Coordinates of C-alpha atoms in Angstrom, one line a residue:
M1 CA 92.9 136.2 76.5
A2 CA 89.6 134.5 77.6
R3 CA 88.1 135.4 80.9
A4 CA 87.0 132.8 83.4
P5 CA 83.2 132.8 83.8
A6 CA 82.0 134.7 86.9
Y7 CA 80.7 131.5 88.5
A8 CA 84.2 130.0 88.3
L9 CA 85.7 133.0 90.1
A10 CA 83.0 132.8 92.8
V11 CA 83.5 129.1 93.4
R12 CA 87.3 128.9 93.4
P13 CA 88.0 130.5 96.8
R14 CA 85.5 128.1 98.4
A15 CA 87.1 125.1 96.6
V16 CA 90.5 126.2 97.9
G17 CA 89.2 126.6 101.4
F18 CA 87.5 123.2 101.2
G19 CA 90.8 121.6 100.0
L20 CA 92.7 123.2 102.8
A21 CA 90.1 122.0 105.3
L22 CA 90.5 118.5 104.0
L23 CA 94.3 118.7 104.2
A24 CA 94.0 119.8 107.8
A25 CA 91.6 117.0 108.6
C26 CA 94.0 114.5 107.1
R27 CA 96.8 115.3 109.6
W28 CA 97.7 112.2 111.6
P29 CA 99.3 112.6 115.0
D30 CA 102.9 111.6 115.2
A31 CA 102.8 108.0 116.6
Q32 CA 105.7 105.9 117.6
R33 CA 106.0 102.1 117.3
C34 CA 104.5 100.4 120.3
V35 CA 107.7 98.6 121.0
D36 CA 109.4 102.0 121.4
Q37 CA 106.7 103.1 123.9
T38 CA 107.2 100.1 126.2
P39 CA 103.6 99.2 126.8
G40 CA 102.6 98.6 130.4
A41 CA 99.5 97.7 132.4
G42 CA 96.6 100.0 131.7
D43 CA 98.1 101.6 128.7
D44 CA 96.0 102.8 125.8
L45 CA 98.4 103.6 123.0
A46 CA 98.3 104.8 119.4
C47 CA 101.0 103.0 117.5
A48 CA 102.7 103.4 114.2
M49 CA 103.1 100.4 111.9
P50 CA 106.6 100.3 110.2
G51 CA 106.4 100.3 106.5
Y52 CA 102.9 101.8 106.4
V53 CA 102.4 105.6 106.1
D54 CA 99.0 105.8 107.7
R55 CA 98.0 102.4 108.8
G56 CA 98.6 102.5 112.5
Y57 CA 96.8 100.8 115.3
D58 CA 95.6 101.3 118.8
L59 CA 96.6 99.0 121.6
R60 CA 94.9 98.6 125.0
V61 CA 96.7 96.6 127.7
P62 CA 94.7 95.4 130.6
R63 CA 95.2 97.2 133.9
G64 CA 95.7 94.0 135.8
W65 CA 98.5 92.7 133.7
D66 CA 101.6 91.8 135.8
G67 CA 104.1 93.0 133.1
V68 CA 105.4 89.5 132.6
S69 CA 102.7 87.0 131.8
A70 CA 101.8 86.3 128.1
L71 CA 98.6 88.1 127.2
P72 CA 95.7 86.7 125.1
L73 CA 94.9 89.1 122.3
V74 CA 91.8 90.2 120.5
I75 CA 92.3 91.9 117.1
F76 CA 89.2 94.0 116.2
F77 CA 88.9 94.8 112.5
H78 CA 86.7 97.7 111.6
G79 CA 84.1 97.3 108.8
G80 CA 84.4 98.7 105.3
G81 CA 84.2 102.5 105.3
G82 CA 85.2 102.5 109.0
N83 CA 88.4 103.1 110.9
R84 CA 90.0 102.1 114.3
D85 CA 88.3 105.0 116.1
N86 CA 84.8 104.3 115.2
A87 CA 85.4 100.5 115.5
R88 CA 86.2 101.1 119.2
A89 CA 83.1 103.1 119.8
G90 CA 81.1 100.7 117.8
T91 CA 81.7 97.9 120.3
C92 CA 80.2 100.0 123.1
P93 CA 76.5 100.1 123.9
G94 CA 75.1 103.3 122.5
G95 CA 78.7 104.2 121.4
D96 CA 79.4 105.2 125.0
L97 CA 83.2 104.7 125.6
A98 CA 82.6 104.9 129.3
S99 CA 80.3 101.8 129.3
P100 CA 81.4 98.7 131.1
G101 CA 79.9 96.8 128.1
C102 CA 82.5 98.0 125.7
L103 CA 84.6 95.2 124.0
F104 CA 87.8 96.6 125.5
A105 CA 86.2 96.8 129.0
L106 CA 85.1 93.2 128.8
A107 CA 88.5 92.1 127.4
E108 CA 90.3 94.0 130.2
A109 CA 88.1 92.3 132.8
A110 CA 89.2 88.9 131.3
G111 CA 92.9 90.0 131.1
Y112 CA 93.0 90.4 127.3
A113 CA 94.9 93.0 125.3
V114 CA 92.9 94.5 122.4
V115 CA 94.2 96.0 119.2
W116 CA 92.3 98.0 116.6
P117 CA 94.3 98.2 113.3
D118 CA 93.4 100.6 110.4
G119 CA 92.7 99.3 106.9
V120 CA 93.7 101.2 103.8
G121 CA 92.3 104.7 103.4
S122 CA 91.5 106.5 100.1
R123 CA 92.2 110.1 99.4
P124 CA 90.8 112.5 100.3
L125 CA 88.8 110.6 103.0
R126 CA 91.5 108.7 104.9
G127 CA 89.0 108.0 107.7
M128 CA 87.0 105.7 105.4
R129 CA 89.0 102.6 105.2
S130 CA 88.8 99.1 103.8
W131 CA 90.5 95.7 103.9
N132 CA 91.4 93.3 101.1
A133 CA 89.7 90.1 102.1
G134 CA 91.0 88.2 99.0
G135 CA 88.4 89.4 96.5
G136 CA 89.3 89.9 92.9
A137 CA 91.2 86.6 92.7
G138 CA 89.8 83.3 91.6
G139 CA 86.5 84.8 90.6
L140 CA 85.7 86.3 94.1
P141 CA 84.0 89.7 94.0
C142 CA 86.2 92.6 94.9
L143 CA 84.2 94.2 97.7
G144 CA 86.8 96.0 99.9
K145 CA 87.6 98.9 97.6
P146 CA 90.2 100.5 97.5
A147 CA 92.2 97.8 99.3
C148 CA 91.0 95.0 97.0
A149 CA 91.1 97.0 93.8
D150 CA 94.6 98.2 94.6
G151 CA 95.8 94.6 95.4
V152 CA 96.8 95.5 99.0
D153 CA 98.3 92.6 100.8
D154 CA 96.5 92.7 104.1
I155 CA 97.8 89.2 105.1
A156 CA 101.3 90.7 105.1
Y157 CA 100.0 93.7 107.1
V158 CA 98.4 91.4 109.8
D159 CA 101.6 89.3 109.9
G160 CA 103.6 92.5 110.4
L161 CA 101.1 93.7 113.1
L162 CA 101.5 90.4 115.0
A163 CA 105.3 90.7 114.7
E164 CA 105.1 94.2 116.1
L165 CA 102.9 93.2 119.0
L166 CA 105.1 90.2 119.8
A167 CA 108.1 92.6 119.9
A168 CA 106.2 95.0 122.2
L169 CA 104.5 92.5 124.6
P170 CA 104.5 88.9 125.6
I171 CA 101.5 87.6 123.6
D172 CA 100.1 84.1 124.1
E173 CA 100.2 82.9 120.5
T174 CA 97.7 80.1 121.2
R175 CA 95.1 82.7 122.3
V176 CA 95.0 85.3 119.5
Y177 CA 91.5 86.0 118.3
A178 CA 90.1 88.2 115.5
T179 CA 86.7 89.8 115.2
G180 CA 85.0 92.6 113.4

């Protein structure tokens, strides 16, 4: 029987420890659908997206909302390699979430709800996410890997996201905006 080289024996415990650390870091909090959480004025919710294992979204409802009026909505898409958490901080001067210059603070002052959805993550780094912006078809370059390379249908995801939001809140469908 052949023996493993000494360096392999020395590395293996570290590799196992690293793997376990990655698994622990990949744990996602248990989130409910926003419609099941009954969003109200001032809520800042982490919501699950039905049909998607780890593509939830965060929803922020303005504090001044009366609970009845249709809300304008801003959908903020993170960049490639980002996620909803760093997208939120990325809209704040200096990354300071307490700044009144944050996108969500400005939106709240204007009476807008804001949503930060997650793109597709790749293992083992689920926090590094991408979108399929239609590349790979018709000669367009496939830039949003893995979403593009895997043929992810992000149009269907955004349609589902809007349906979820409409089920949870009265949204002014003539005032839905996207940025990112």
